[in-house]
Protein backbone atom coordinates (compact mmCIF):
# COMPACT_ATOMS: atom_id res chain seq x y z
CA MET A 1 -0.04 0.23 0.05
CA THR A 2 2.90 2.12 0.85
CA ALA A 3 4.57 1.82 -2.32
CA ILE A 4 1.26 2.32 -4.50
CA ARG A 5 0.76 6.04 -2.77
CA LEU A 6 4.66 6.49 -3.37
CA VAL A 7 4.02 5.77 -6.61
CA TYR A 8 0.64 8.19 -6.77
CA ALA A 9 2.92 11.05 -4.94
CA LEU A 10 5.93 10.65 -7.49
CA ALA A 11 3.43 10.71 -10.59
CA ALA A 12 1.61 13.74 -9.31
CA ALA A 13 5.15 15.47 -8.59
CA ALA A 14 5.69 14.85 -12.32
CA ALA A 15 2.73 15.80 -13.82
CA ALA A 16 2.65 19.31 -12.07
CA TYR A 17 6.40 19.75 -12.81
CA LEU A 18 6.40 18.86 -16.57
CA PRO A 19 3.82 21.65 -17.81
CA ALA A 20 5.53 24.25 -15.88
CA THR A 21 8.98 23.44 -17.45
CA ALA A 22 7.47 23.19 -20.74
CA SER A 23 5.99 26.73 -20.19
CA ALA A 24 8.99 27.86 -19.27
CA GLN A 25 10.87 27.09 -22.37
CA VAL A 26 12.60 30.18 -23.53
CA ARG A 27 12.90 30.86 -27.64
CA ALA A 28 14.88 33.47 -29.07
CA LYS A 29 13.54 35.72 -32.25
CA ALA A 30 16.04 37.45 -34.08
CA ASP A 31 16.26 40.29 -36.29
CA VAL A 32 19.01 40.74 -38.54
CA ALA A 33 20.06 44.33 -40.24
CA CYS A 34 23.68 43.88 -42.21
CA SER A 35 25.25 47.00 -44.08
CA PRO A 36 28.38 47.29 -46.24
CA THR A 37 31.26 48.29 -45.36
CA PRO A 38 33.99 50.38 -47.63
CA THR A 39 35.64 46.96 -47.93
CA ALA A 40 34.30 44.25 -51.00
CA LEU A 41 32.23 41.22 -49.11
CA GLN A 42 32.70 42.61 -45.57
CA TYR A 43 29.68 43.67 -44.11
CA ASP A 44 28.44 45.15 -40.10
CA CYS A 45 25.53 43.02 -38.61
CA ILE A 46 23.28 44.26 -36.21
CA ILE A 47 21.25 41.50 -34.30
CA LYS A 48 18.32 42.12 -32.11
CA LEU A 49 17.36 39.10 -29.51
CA THR A 50 14.43 38.93 -27.90
CA ASN A 51 12.73 36.36 -26.25
CA ALA A 52 10.08 34.42 -29.27
CA ARG A 53 7.17 34.62 -26.69
CA THR A 54 7.54 38.25 -24.92
CA ASN A 55 9.61 40.26 -26.89
CA GLU A 56 11.65 41.14 -24.33
CA PRO A 57 15.18 41.65 -25.17
CA LEU A 58 17.87 38.75 -24.45
CA SER A 59 21.13 40.13 -22.59
CA GLY A 60 23.76 37.85 -21.39
CA VAL A 61 24.26 35.59 -23.82
CA THR A 62 26.82 34.63 -25.97
CA LEU A 63 26.10 34.32 -29.93
CA THR A 64 28.19 33.46 -32.81
CA ILE A 65 27.33 33.67 -35.95
CA GLY A 66 27.73 31.15 -38.88
CA ALA A 67 27.38 31.60 -42.68
CA ASP A 68 26.63 29.20 -45.94
CA MET A 69 25.49 29.45 -49.06
CA PRO A 70 22.16 27.11 -49.38
CA SER A 71 22.91 27.14 -53.38
CA MET A 72 26.40 25.78 -52.82
CA PRO A 73 26.40 23.73 -50.10
CA MET A 74 29.97 22.88 -48.06
CA MET A 75 31.33 24.75 -51.25
CA HIS A 76 31.06 28.68 -49.53
CA ASN A 77 31.19 28.89 -45.58
CA VAL A 78 32.77 31.47 -43.57
CA ARG A 79 34.52 30.69 -40.27
CA PRO A 80 31.97 31.71 -37.83
CA VAL A 81 32.29 34.61 -35.86
CA THR A 82 31.64 35.97 -31.89
CA ALA A 83 29.23 39.11 -31.97
CA ALA A 84 30.02 41.51 -29.54
CA ALA A 85 27.39 43.32 -27.32
CA ARG A 86 25.61 46.96 -27.55
CA GLN A 87 24.79 49.10 -25.55
CA GLU A 88 21.17 47.92 -26.14
CA PRO A 89 19.79 45.47 -23.77
CA GLY A 90 19.18 42.19 -26.44
CA SER A 91 22.01 44.31 -28.95
CA TYR A 92 24.50 42.62 -30.36
CA GLN A 93 27.40 43.27 -33.71
CA ALA A 94 29.18 41.25 -35.89
CA ARG A 95 31.30 41.96 -39.31
CA LEU A 96 31.15 39.38 -41.66
CA MET A 97 33.24 38.52 -44.11
CA LEU A 98 32.05 36.65 -47.70
CA GLU A 99 33.48 35.28 -50.42
CA MET A 100 30.65 35.81 -52.88
CA HIS A 101 27.76 37.69 -53.03
CA GLY A 102 24.20 36.33 -52.90
CA ASP A 103 21.84 34.28 -50.91
CA TRP A 104 23.55 33.32 -47.32
CA MET A 105 22.11 30.92 -44.70
CA LEU A 106 23.30 33.08 -41.45
CA GLN A 107 23.19 30.48 -38.22
CA LEU A 108 22.64 32.15 -35.17
CA ASN A 109 24.02 30.16 -31.65
CA LEU A 110 23.17 31.40 -28.74
CA SER A 111 24.87 29.80 -25.69
CA GLY A 112 25.21 30.57 -22.18
CA PRO A 113 22.28 30.82 -19.81
CA LEU A 114 20.13 30.18 -23.48
CA ARG A 115 21.06 27.93 -26.07
CA ASP A 116 19.19 28.21 -29.14
CA ARG A 117 19.97 28.33 -32.82
CA VAL A 118 17.83 31.05 -35.16
CA VAL A 119 18.54 30.58 -38.84
CA THR A 120 17.36 33.02 -41.46
CA ILE A 121 18.34 34.08 -45.03
CA VAL A 122 20.13 37.39 -46.25
CA ARG A 123 20.35 38.34 -49.69
CA PHE A 124 24.25 40.35 -49.41
CA GLU A 125 24.66 42.39 -52.97
CA PRO A 126 27.19 45.03 -53.57
CA GLY A 127 26.05 48.08 -51.56
CA ARG A 128 23.44 46.38 -49.87
CA ALA A 129 21.90 43.15 -47.53
CA THR A 130 18.13 42.26 -47.50
CA LEU A 131 16.37 39.61 -46.16
CA ALA A 132 15.67 37.01 -48.76
CA ALA A 133 12.47 36.11 -49.30
CA GLU A 134 11.01 32.75 -47.55
CA PRO A 135 11.37 29.88 -50.10
CA LYS A 136 7.95 28.76 -51.38
CA VAL A 137 6.55 25.46 -50.11
CA PRO A 138 4.82 23.41 -53.09
CA SER A 139 1.46 23.15 -53.19
CA SER A 140 0.18 19.34 -52.35
CA ARG A 141 -2.67 20.05 -54.50
CA LYS A 142 -2.96 17.70 -57.42
CA HIS A 143 -4.02 20.42 -60.37
């Protein structure tokens, strides 16, 4: 009888604990803005990290940025750089040195008190950088 009560007590404790940890899971959201420098293929990027659920700034993390060209996997990738924290909470700055213009997939790796990865695609062109259009998912409808 005591063993059954112990099992019920453990099950109740686990049930009470699991929803709290699942709802406490923090996911990051990133806004990326890059601008060219006077040096060819070099861009200064400002990354603003926020809590995806509450939109509060995420500070105190280590942010590492890697870049790879999705159109040419494993051909063009640049060495990851660590972003520096700026004065504004949740704001970071990094300089990317690319190998060519085009669409680059940026992997924003967060570590420290929060571990997460945010991936975004940026189109780097001479004189500007813009967020690339989201890839279109083919329709499942038969025509």
